[in-house]
Amino acid sequence: MDLIASFSVDHTAIVAGIFVSRKDAVGNGIVTTYDIRLKRPNKEPVIDVAAMHSLEHIVATTLRNDPVWKDEIVYWGPMGCLTGFYLILKKDRSPREIYDLVLNAFKSVNDAKEVPGATPVSCGNYTMHDLKKAKKYAAEFVAYLEKNADNPEIFEYPKTDRLVTDKGQGFYDS
């Protein structure tokens, strides 16, 4: 079985940042999945699950209401490892091209007075939110992105070299 794209990234070397995870042809266009990584995997504590849920709601609402980008937004959601999010956009744009979009979406968290959609009717686990912690994580990520805006490392995935057998089969450890 082929290893999926997100598992081919060297998680021991990845830093927080904005990365292209994959590109898929859909109809006559391209859909691009971005890895929006807030924490260094296996090196930093993960994002608190209630804060992650709040970030999901706030950032998704911000992105889907952005007057310039809203028609390109396909999906915003958390990674299972709790170190970041996936953003899926119509079209093929570089991570640098979406830098301001991501930066401004995380800046919007600071202005949130409440978590949008955190009601029993609108959310499958409406009691699991933490706006205060979400603001803390968002502020940390904003400061990091601004400090590293000129650092190419936050825009380029580190790839893992995989052993290949003489017959061309890839070797993957578990």
XYZ file of C-alpha atoms in Angstrom:
174
model
C 0.000 0.000 0.000
C 1.281 3.484 -0.816
C 2.025 5.734 2.122
C -0.270 8.748 2.139
C 1.332 12.151 1.628
C 1.019 13.346 5.216
C 2.896 10.276 6.471
C 5.802 10.876 4.097
C 6.765 14.049 5.952
C 9.622 13.755 8.427
C 7.733 14.576 11.612
C 10.999 14.685 13.572
C 12.132 17.662 11.481
C 8.917 19.583 10.835
C 8.470 23.000 12.401
C 5.380 25.121 12.837
C 4.377 26.691 9.545
C 2.252 26.615 6.408
C 2.924 23.726 4.030
C 1.398 22.141 0.937
C 0.352 18.657 1.981
C -1.055 17.528 -1.370
C -2.575 18.670 -4.653
C -5.442 16.858 -6.329
C -6.968 17.302 -9.768
C -10.705 17.809 -9.473
C -12.636 18.355 -12.695
C -10.760 21.020 -14.627
C -9.043 22.418 -11.557
C -6.801 21.718 -8.617
C -7.674 21.376 -4.955
C -4.770 21.966 -2.577
C -4.543 20.663 0.974
C -2.385 22.728 3.318
C -0.850 21.635 6.592
C -1.190 24.543 9.017
C 1.144 23.339 11.759
C 1.060 25.161 15.100
C 3.230 22.778 17.117
C 6.365 20.750 16.419
C 5.263 17.108 16.398
C 6.639 14.912 19.157
C 8.657 17.836 20.575
C 6.075 20.261 21.935
C 2.921 19.640 23.928
C -0.076 19.285 21.628
C -2.929 21.762 21.514
C -5.511 21.322 24.250
C -8.491 19.542 22.697
C -11.103 22.086 23.862
C -8.948 24.954 22.570
C -8.442 23.068 19.292
C -12.202 22.730 18.936
C -12.659 26.465 19.563
C -9.916 27.331 17.053
C -11.649 25.090 14.524
C -14.941 26.970 14.927
C -13.485 30.495 14.990
C -10.991 30.099 12.148
C -13.464 28.186 9.951
C -16.012 30.965 10.435
C -13.424 33.632 9.654
C -12.176 31.852 6.535
C -15.650 31.151 5.167
C -16.618 34.795 5.627
C -13.487 36.325 4.129
C -14.691 38.485 1.205
C -11.678 37.648 -0.985
C -11.154 33.973 -0.155
C -14.559 32.548 0.850
C -15.287 31.033 -2.566
C -11.983 29.123 -2.494
C -12.411 27.622 0.996
C -13.344 23.942 0.852
C -12.470 22.738 4.355
C -10.829 23.729 7.635
C -10.371 21.096 10.334
C -8.065 19.742 13.017
C -5.350 17.136 12.657
C -5.883 14.030 14.733
C -2.439 14.475 16.306
C -3.547 17.877 17.700
C -0.521 19.735 16.331
C -2.321 21.718 13.639
C -5.069 21.952 11.047
C -5.782 21.121 7.433
C -6.971 23.836 5.082
C -8.284 22.805 1.687
C -8.592 25.440 -1.036
C -9.719 25.431 -4.625
C -6.784 26.317 -6.899
C -3.058 25.850 -6.552
C -1.378 28.482 -4.431
C 1.956 28.437 -2.670
C 2.111 28.575 1.128
C 3.512 32.099 0.851
C 0.441 33.136 -1.150
C -1.879 32.095 1.672
C 0.341 33.441 4.472
C -1.770 36.583 5.012
C -5.003 34.589 4.890
C -3.782 32.234 7.624
C -2.176 35.001 9.669
C -5.333 37.132 9.609
C -7.567 34.165 10.438
C -5.517 33.471 13.564
C -5.438 37.175 14.430
C -9.252 37.140 14.354
C -9.297 34.688 17.268
C -8.153 37.474 19.598
C -11.247 39.522 18.695
C -13.702 36.681 19.331
C -16.118 37.361 22.183
C -17.584 33.869 21.909
C -17.083 30.675 19.931
C -19.396 30.720 16.901
C -21.675 27.721 16.589
C -21.066 26.499 20.154
C -24.671 25.520 20.771
C -26.358 22.126 21.104
C -28.109 22.694 17.774
C -24.952 23.710 15.879
C -22.183 21.577 17.393
C -21.744 17.902 18.170
C -19.881 18.626 21.422
C -20.843 22.206 22.266
C -19.582 22.038 25.858
C -16.014 21.196 24.785
C -14.665 24.674 24.031
C -12.057 26.896 25.654
C -11.948 30.387 24.183
C -9.287 31.621 26.594
C -6.836 28.856 25.651
C -7.726 29.208 21.955
C -6.718 32.871 22.145
C -3.420 31.884 23.790
C -2.548 29.363 21.059
C -3.624 31.746 18.303
C -1.515 34.594 19.718
C 1.524 32.302 19.935
C 1.066 31.201 16.325
C 0.570 34.771 15.078
C 3.763 35.908 16.838
C 5.645 32.909 15.407
C 4.423 33.511 11.842
C 5.275 37.200 12.013
C 8.734 36.515 13.436
C 9.456 33.865 10.773
C 7.771 35.420 7.728
C 11.063 35.462 5.816
C 12.158 31.994 6.930
C 11.696 29.491 4.055
C 11.660 26.614 6.585
C 8.082 27.507 7.621
C 6.880 27.049 4.031
C 8.697 23.872 2.928
C 8.028 20.368 4.216
C 10.989 18.285 5.337
C 10.700 14.980 3.469
C 11.629 11.590 4.845
C 13.923 9.481 2.713
C 12.531 5.956 2.477
C 14.538 2.838 1.785
C 13.721 1.174 -1.524
C 14.353 -2.511 -2.149
C 16.115 -3.839 -5.251
C 12.664 -4.604 -6.668
C 11.560 -0.998 -6.215
C 9.305 -1.562 -3.225
C 9.282 1.127 -0.554
C 10.161 0.129 2.982
C 8.202 1.782 5.767
C 8.735 1.257 9.443
C 5.774 1.031 11.782
